[in-house]
Amino acid sequence: MRQAATALLPATPEGIGRAAALLREGGLVAFPTETVYGLGGDARSDMAVARIFEAKGRPRFNPLIAHLPDVAAARAVADFDNRAERLASAFWPGPLTLVLPLRAGAGVSPLVTAGHDTVAVRVPAHPVAQALLAAFGGPLAAPSANPSGRVSPTRPGHVLDGLGGRIDAVLDGGACAVGVESTIVGLAGGVARLLRPGGIPAEALEACLGGSLAPPDAGPERPNAPGQLESHYAPEARLRLGVTAPAPGEVWVGFGPRCAGAALNLSEAGDPVEAAARLFHLLREADRLAGPAGRIAFAPVPERGLGRAINDRLRRAAAPRP
Ligand code: TXA
Ligand code: MG
């Protein structure tokens, strides 16, 4: 295919125009969002979406998020009920994804929804993502811009490390501010479910909805079997979690002020927002320090606010590999 070299494009009007032109030709462009870098392709094109799966080495059955410039554009793709409208007006643009009934005539490739009658929609807040969506003028399918199962990218260099030579371009928006993926709420099955903890704390969503979010069930909203801890976000090294006293030879990643001696610290101040923003970068750093067949130990992170998303990602990073 033609993307032998991956272009690093500046986030200028020219760079964004070039990225939009590549997308209109069916190309793949990684772009910054406030959460992580997404690997964008035209969500209406079977070919472009198939190329996303191919570039990532991603299993076909795992559906993708459609990125849209605003709630009006999202309503053209998905059916919004009152709860969806309330969440969208409170948290969009921002790190929230809604899984809703697919709208008749939405025009989204069935590869995006993996053949389900639901679709995941998100309006990103990052100004470069917004500018790209405006210049492109259509929905962008965008999973995180990493090879399937590996650590998500929060900097353009991370994208090039994993996908360089496999995609057309990366739009350079610097480091991502939130650092963990969007929170996914499923509303298609009647009950509101937390399908993935992420950049917006579940507590904030529950306050907006006036009720608690149910856990995912085994239905079509959840491609994975319940309780199955899928290996994901996997570094090369082995990971141990909740470690207050690391073993000799382990690279210790601390959280908070009581981790003197840690090689790296997610947040010296014990701030989960800062920890989320640094998580994937430090996972890569720790992997580099640990070396081949190395071991990494993470200090405990409280299961509150963004801590829930951080712990979810760490548990998957530590899960047994297939
Ligand atoms: O922050 C984010 O959400 C980033 C940025 C790029 O927007 N994207 C991202 O995409 O994390 P990805 O593909 O790595 O994760 C999307 C998740 C997958 O776990 C997928 O199973 C779920 O969304 N998903 C997508 N469509 C779905 C659907 N119709 N029903 C249930 N889950 C769905
Ligand atoms: Mg991902």
Short mmCIF file of C-alpha atoms and ligand atoms in Angstrom, two decimals:
data_model
loop_
_atom_site.label_atom_id
_atom_site.label_comp_id
_atom_site.label_asym_id
_atom_site.label_seq_id
_atom_site.Cartn_x
_atom_site.Cartn_y
_atom_site.Cartn_z
CA MET A 1 0.00 0.00 0.00
CA ARG A 2 1.07 3.57 -0.39
CA GLN A 3 1.92 4.60 3.19
CA ALA A 4 5.50 3.29 3.22
CA ALA A 5 6.52 6.40 5.17
CA THR A 6 4.21 7.91 7.77
CA ALA A 7 4.12 11.73 7.60
CA LEU A 8 4.25 13.72 10.86
CA LEU A 9 1.99 16.68 10.11
CA PRO A 10 1.97 19.89 12.16
CA ALA A 11 -1.36 20.98 13.65
CA THR A 12 -1.48 24.04 11.39
CA PRO A 13 -4.31 24.81 8.93
CA GLU A 14 -2.09 23.33 6.17
CA GLY A 15 -1.31 20.18 8.15
CA ILE A 16 -4.98 19.70 9.08
CA GLY A 17 -6.00 20.31 5.44
CA ARG A 18 -3.50 17.68 4.28
CA ALA A 19 -4.81 15.21 6.91
CA ALA A 20 -8.42 15.80 5.78
CA ALA A 21 -7.40 15.23 2.14
CA LEU A 22 -5.73 11.92 3.06
CA LEU A 23 -8.90 10.85 4.91
CA ARG A 24 -11.09 11.76 1.91
CA GLU A 25 -8.89 9.46 -0.23
CA GLY A 26 -9.58 6.61 2.21
CA GLY A 27 -6.27 7.04 4.05
CA LEU A 28 -5.53 6.61 7.76
CA VAL A 29 -4.48 9.55 9.94
CA ALA A 30 -3.70 9.39 13.65
CA PHE A 31 -4.92 12.50 15.46
CA PRO A 32 -4.82 13.82 19.01
CA THR A 33 -7.86 13.75 21.25
CA GLU A 34 -7.98 14.89 24.88
CA THR A 35 -7.81 11.21 25.96
CA VAL A 36 -5.36 9.35 23.66
CA TYR A 37 -4.39 9.49 19.98
CA GLY A 38 -7.03 7.99 17.69
CA LEU A 39 -6.38 6.19 14.40
CA GLY A 40 -8.88 7.92 12.14
CA GLY A 41 -10.50 6.72 8.95
CA ASP A 42 -13.73 7.61 7.10
CA ALA A 43 -16.46 5.84 9.12
CA ARG A 44 -18.66 5.64 5.98
CA SER A 45 -16.05 3.73 3.96
CA ASP A 46 -15.77 -0.06 4.32
CA MET A 47 -12.30 0.10 2.77
CA ALA A 48 -10.98 2.78 5.13
CA VAL A 49 -12.41 1.01 8.19
CA ALA A 50 -11.03 -2.34 7.03
CA ARG A 51 -7.63 -0.70 6.75
CA ILE A 52 -7.88 0.49 10.39
CA PHE A 53 -8.38 -3.12 11.56
CA GLU A 54 -5.53 -4.22 9.30
CA ALA A 55 -3.08 -1.54 10.54
CA LYS A 56 -3.83 -2.33 14.20
CA GLY A 57 -4.02 -6.09 13.76
CA ARG A 58 -7.38 -5.81 15.54
CA PRO A 59 -9.96 -8.61 15.72
CA ARG A 60 -12.87 -7.76 13.42
CA PHE A 61 -15.52 -8.36 16.07
CA ASN A 62 -14.41 -5.45 18.22
CA PRO A 63 -16.49 -2.39 17.17
CA LEU A 64 -15.11 1.16 16.79
CA ILE A 65 -16.18 4.58 18.10
CA ALA A 66 -17.58 7.10 15.58
CA HIS A 67 -16.16 10.57 16.29
CA LEU A 68 -18.37 13.55 15.43
CA PRO A 69 -18.01 17.32 15.66
CA ASP A 70 -21.14 17.98 17.75
CA VAL A 71 -24.32 16.48 19.16
CA ALA A 72 -26.34 17.38 16.04
CA ALA A 73 -23.98 15.29 13.89
CA ALA A 74 -24.17 12.46 16.46
CA ARG A 75 -27.99 12.50 16.27
CA ALA A 76 -27.70 11.74 12.54
CA VAL A 77 -25.90 8.49 13.38
CA ALA A 78 -27.56 7.33 16.63
CA ASP A 79 -30.99 7.54 18.31
CA PHE A 80 -30.81 9.73 21.42
CA ASP A 81 -33.21 9.27 24.32
CA ASN A 82 -33.60 11.75 27.22
CA ARG A 83 -30.70 10.26 29.18
CA ALA A 84 -28.39 10.45 26.16
CA GLU A 85 -29.40 14.08 25.58
CA ARG A 86 -28.73 14.91 29.24
CA LEU A 87 -25.29 13.27 29.27
CA ALA A 88 -24.34 14.82 25.93
CA SER A 89 -25.26 18.33 27.01
CA ALA A 90 -23.38 17.94 30.31
CA PHE A 91 -20.19 16.23 29.06
CA TRP A 92 -19.74 16.89 25.32
CA PRO A 93 -17.38 17.81 23.91
CA GLY A 94 -15.32 15.61 26.23
CA PRO A 95 -14.12 12.11 27.17
CA LEU A 96 -17.52 10.38 27.12
CA THR A 97 -18.68 7.74 24.59
CA LEU A 98 -22.34 6.73 24.35
CA VAL A 99 -23.46 3.38 22.94
CA LEU A 100 -26.90 3.99 21.44
CA PRO A 101 -29.24 2.37 18.93
CA LEU A 102 -27.88 2.79 15.41
CA ARG A 103 -30.07 5.19 13.48
CA ALA A 104 -31.72 3.93 10.31
CA GLY A 105 -29.86 5.25 7.28
CA ALA A 106 -26.91 6.41 9.41
CA GLY A 107 -24.54 5.57 6.57
CA VAL A 108 -21.87 4.19 8.88
CA SER A 109 -19.94 1.15 7.62
CA PRO A 110 -21.14 -2.09 9.27
CA LEU A 111 -17.47 -2.73 10.09
CA VAL A 112 -17.64 0.20 12.57
CA THR A 113 -20.47 -1.42 14.55
CA ALA A 114 -19.16 -4.96 13.93
CA GLY A 115 -22.63 -5.74 12.63
CA HIS A 116 -24.43 -4.75 15.88
CA ASP A 117 -27.54 -2.57 15.81
CA THR A 118 -25.86 -0.20 18.26
CA VAL A 119 -23.18 2.42 17.62
CA ALA A 120 -20.63 4.12 19.89
CA VAL A 121 -20.53 7.90 19.40
CA ARG A 122 -18.23 10.52 20.88
CA VAL A 123 -17.64 14.26 20.43
CA PRO A 124 -13.98 14.93 21.32
CA ALA A 125 -12.95 18.21 22.96
CA HIS A 126 -9.39 18.48 21.60
CA PRO A 127 -9.16 21.54 19.30
CA VAL A 128 -7.09 19.63 16.71
CA ALA A 129 -9.64 16.79 16.64
CA GLN A 130 -12.39 19.37 16.26
CA ALA A 131 -10.52 21.14 13.43
CA LEU A 132 -9.91 17.84 11.65
CA LEU A 133 -13.59 16.79 11.92
CA ALA A 134 -14.60 20.19 10.53
CA ALA A 135 -12.12 20.01 7.64
CA PHE A 136 -13.05 16.39 6.84
CA GLY A 137 -16.80 16.99 7.11
CA GLY A 138 -17.91 13.47 8.11
CA PRO A 139 -17.77 10.87 10.90
CA LEU A 140 -14.34 9.45 11.75
CA ALA A 141 -13.99 5.92 13.04
CA ALA A 142 -11.08 5.99 15.47
CA PRO A 143 -9.78 3.36 17.85
CA SER A 144 -6.72 4.18 19.90
CA ALA A 145 -3.71 4.48 17.56
CA ASN A 146 -1.70 1.48 18.81
CA PRO A 147 -1.21 -2.08 17.62
CA SER A 148 -4.07 -4.18 19.05
CA GLY A 149 -3.49 -5.20 22.68
CA ARG A 150 -0.58 -2.80 23.28
CA VAL A 151 -0.33 0.39 25.33
CA SER A 152 -2.44 3.33 24.07
CA PRO A 153 -0.52 6.35 22.67
CA THR A 154 -0.61 9.72 24.39
CA ARG A 155 2.14 11.36 22.28
CA PRO A 156 2.85 11.41 18.53
CA GLY A 157 6.11 9.50 19.11
CA HIS A 158 4.13 6.64 20.71
CA VAL A 159 2.00 6.38 17.55
CA LEU A 160 5.06 6.28 15.30
CA ASP A 161 6.70 3.63 17.52
CA GLY A 162 3.71 1.31 17.09
CA LEU A 163 2.26 2.14 13.68
CA GLY A 164 5.00 4.00 11.77
CA GLY A 165 5.05 2.77 8.15
CA ARG A 166 1.54 1.27 8.50
CA ILE A 167 -0.54 4.49 8.37
CA ASP A 168 -0.46 7.61 6.20
CA ALA A 169 0.12 10.35 8.75
CA VAL A 170 0.11 11.51 12.37
CA LEU A 171 -1.18 14.97 13.27
CA ASP A 172 1.09 16.36 15.98
CA GLY A 173 -0.94 17.72 18.89
CA GLY A 174 1.68 17.11 21.59
CA ALA A 175 0.81 15.19 24.75
CA CYS A 176 -2.83 14.29 25.54
CA ALA A 177 -4.23 16.05 28.63
CA VAL A 178 -6.52 13.33 30.05
CA GLY A 179 -4.35 10.31 29.23
CA VAL A 180 -6.90 7.47 29.60
CA GLU A 181 -9.63 6.64 27.08
CA SER A 182 -13.18 7.94 27.24
CA THR A 183 -15.73 6.55 29.68
CA ILE A 184 -18.21 4.37 27.76
CA VAL A 185 -21.87 4.34 28.82
CA GLY A 186 -24.30 1.90 27.19
CA LEU A 187 -27.89 3.12 26.90
CA ALA A 188 -29.12 0.87 24.10
CA GLY A 189 -30.29 -1.97 26.34
CA GLY A 190 -32.69 0.08 28.50
CA VAL A 191 -30.59 0.11 31.69
CA ALA A 192 -27.69 2.61 31.75
CA ARG A 193 -24.46 0.62 32.00
CA LEU A 194 -20.83 1.57 32.61
CA LEU A 195 -19.15 -0.36 29.78
CA ARG A 196 -15.66 1.08 30.39
CA PRO A 197 -14.41 3.41 33.14
CA GLY A 198 -12.50 6.33 31.62
CA GLY A 199 -11.76 10.04 31.49
CA ILE A 200 -15.04 11.13 33.11
CA PRO A 201 -15.50 9.66 36.59
CA ALA A 202 -18.54 7.38 36.86
CA GLU A 203 -19.59 9.38 39.94
CA ALA A 204 -20.08 12.50 37.77
CA LEU A 205 -22.18 10.60 35.24
CA GLU A 206 -24.32 9.06 38.00
CA ALA A 207 -24.91 12.51 39.51
CA CYS A 208 -26.07 13.76 36.10
CA LEU A 209 -28.37 10.75 35.52
CA GLY A 210 -29.69 10.79 39.09
CA GLY A 211 -29.06 7.06 39.52
CA SER A 212 -26.30 4.51 39.54
CA LEU A 213 -24.79 2.91 36.45
CA ALA A 214 -25.19 -0.85 36.15
CA PRO A 215 -22.16 -3.03 35.39
CA PRO A 216 -21.85 -4.41 31.87
CA ASP A 217 -23.78 -7.61 31.17
CA ALA A 218 -23.05 -10.39 28.74
CA GLY A 219 -25.35 -8.94 26.07
CA PRO A 220 -24.46 -7.41 22.73
CA GLU A 221 -23.23 -4.24 24.45
CA ARG A 222 -20.25 -6.22 25.65
CA PRO A 223 -18.16 -8.05 23.08
CA ASN A 224 -16.16 -9.84 25.80
CA ALA A 225 -17.43 -12.56 28.14
CA PRO A 226 -18.34 -11.21 31.62
CA GLY A 227 -15.58 -11.34 34.19
CA GLN A 228 -13.00 -12.25 31.60
CA LEU A 229 -9.98 -10.08 32.10
CA GLU A 230 -8.77 -9.40 28.60
CA SER A 231 -5.04 -8.84 28.24
CA HIS A 232 -4.70 -5.33 26.87
CA TYR A 233 -2.42 -2.30 27.22
CA ALA A 234 0.32 -4.90 27.54
CA PRO A 235 3.94 -3.78 27.97
CA GLU A 236 6.79 -6.23 27.30
CA ALA A 237 7.59 -6.59 31.01
CA ARG A 238 5.49 -8.49 33.58
CA LEU A 239 3.42 -6.34 35.92
CA ARG A 240 2.52 -6.62 39.62
CA LEU A 241 -0.13 -4.32 41.12
CA GLY A 242 -0.83 -2.87 44.56
CA VAL A 243 2.83 -3.13 45.55
CA THR A 244 4.00 -1.14 48.59
CA ALA A 245 7.36 -2.92 48.89
CA PRO A 246 8.88 -3.86 45.53
CA ALA A 247 11.04 -6.96 45.12
CA PRO A 248 14.71 -6.59 44.13
CA GLY A 249 15.02 -5.99 40.38
CA GLU A 250 11.46 -4.69 39.96
CA VAL A 251 10.97 -1.22 38.45
CA TRP A 252 8.65 0.40 41.02
CA VAL A 253 6.12 2.96 39.81
CA GLY A 254 4.81 4.93 42.77
CA PHE A 255 1.64 6.90 43.43
CA GLY A 256 1.63 9.68 46.03
CA PRO A 257 4.27 11.04 48.40
CA ARG A 258 4.92 7.82 50.37
CA CYS A 259 6.86 6.12 47.58
CA ALA A 260 10.41 7.31 48.19
CA GLY A 261 12.73 5.10 46.18
CA ALA A 262 10.27 4.57 43.32
CA ALA A 263 11.99 4.81 39.91
CA LEU A 264 8.94 6.66 38.54
CA ASN A 265 5.87 8.21 40.15
CA LEU A 266 2.41 8.55 38.56
CA SER A 267 1.78 11.59 40.76
CA GLU A 268 3.97 12.70 43.68
CA ALA A 269 0.97 14.66 44.95
CA GLY A 270 -1.32 11.60 44.78
CA ASP A 271 -3.56 13.33 42.23
CA PRO A 272 -5.48 10.78 40.10
CA VAL A 273 -5.99 13.33 37.30
CA GLU A 274 -2.24 13.85 36.96
CA ALA A 275 -1.70 10.08 37.27
CA ALA A 276 -4.13 9.36 34.42
CA ALA A 277 -2.40 11.89 32.17
CA ARG A 278 0.98 10.24 32.82
CA LEU A 279 -0.13 6.58 32.97
CA PHE A 280 0.57 5.29 29.45
CA HIS A 281 3.78 7.29 29.07
CA LEU A 282 5.14 5.94 32.37
CA LEU A 283 4.06 2.40 31.44
CA ARG A 284 6.28 2.75 28.36
CA GLU A 285 9.10 4.33 30.42
CA ALA A 286 8.94 1.55 33.01
CA ASP A 287 9.00 -1.03 30.22
CA ARG A 288 12.13 0.59 28.80
CA LEU A 289 13.83 0.70 32.23
CA ALA A 290 12.85 -2.92 33.00
CA GLY A 291 14.37 -4.20 29.75
CA PRO A 292 13.70 -7.56 28.12
CA ALA A 293 11.97 -10.05 30.45
CA GLY A 294 11.91 -7.34 33.12
CA ARG A 295 9.40 -6.78 35.91
CA ILE A 296 7.36 -3.70 36.85
CA ALA A 297 5.54 -3.12 40.17
CA PHE A 298 2.84 -0.46 40.56
CA ALA A 299 1.93 1.10 43.89
CA PRO A 300 -1.79 0.99 44.79
CA VAL A 301 -4.04 3.68 43.30
CA PRO A 302 -7.33 4.40 45.16
CA GLU A 303 -10.44 3.18 43.29
CA ARG A 304 -12.10 6.63 43.21
CA GLY A 305 -12.69 9.14 40.38
CA LEU A 306 -10.14 8.58 37.62
CA GLY A 307 -8.51 5.93 39.85
CA ARG A 308 -11.14 3.51 38.56
CA ALA A 309 -10.03 3.97 34.94
CA ILE A 310 -6.34 3.79 35.94
CA ASN A 311 -6.86 0.52 37.84
CA ASP A 312 -8.91 -0.93 34.97
CA ARG A 313 -6.05 -0.27 32.53
CA LEU A 314 -3.43 -1.60 34.95
CA ARG A 315 -5.39 -4.80 35.60
CA ARG A 316 -5.61 -5.42 31.86
CA ALA A 317 -1.91 -4.62 31.43
CA ALA A 318 -1.13 -7.20 34.14
CA ALA A 319 -3.57 -9.86 32.87
CA PRO A 320 -2.26 -13.20 31.57
CA ARG A 321 -1.32 -12.95 27.89
CA PRO A 322 -2.98 -15.20 25.35
O1 TXA B 1 -10.92 7.89 24.28
C1 TXA B 1 -11.29 7.07 23.46
O2 TXA B 1 -12.39 6.50 23.52
C2 TXA B 1 -10.33 6.75 22.30
C3 TXA B 1 -10.16 8.02 21.46
C4 TXA B 1 -9.34 7.79 20.23
O3 TXA B 1 -11.44 8.54 21.14
N1 TXA B 1 -10.80 5.65 21.52
C5 TXA B 1 -10.81 4.37 21.97
O4 TXA B 1 -11.23 3.45 21.03
O5 TXA B 1 -10.48 4.06 23.09
P1 TXA B 1 -10.97 1.89 21.20
O6 TXA B 1 -11.37 1.30 19.89
O7 TXA B 1 -9.59 1.61 21.67
O8 TXA B 1 -12.04 1.45 22.26
C6 TXA B 1 -13.42 1.47 21.90
C7 TXA B 1 -14.21 0.58 22.80
C8 TXA B 1 -13.94 -0.89 22.54
O9 TXA B 1 -13.71 -1.53 23.78
C9 TXA B 1 -15.23 -1.39 21.92
O10 TXA B 1 -15.50 -2.70 22.27
C10 TXA B 1 -16.27 -0.42 22.46
O11 TXA B 1 -15.60 0.80 22.50
N2 TXA B 1 -17.40 -0.26 21.56
C11 TXA B 1 -17.44 0.35 20.36
N3 TXA B 1 -18.65 0.22 19.79
C12 TXA B 1 -19.42 -0.47 20.65
C13 TXA B 1 -20.75 -0.94 20.63
N4 TXA B 1 -21.58 -0.73 19.60
N5 TXA B 1 -21.18 -1.62 21.69
C14 TXA B 1 -20.36 -1.86 22.74
N6 TXA B 1 -19.09 -1.46 22.82
C15 TXA B 1 -18.61 -0.78 21.79
MG MG B 2 -7.76 0.81 22.44
#
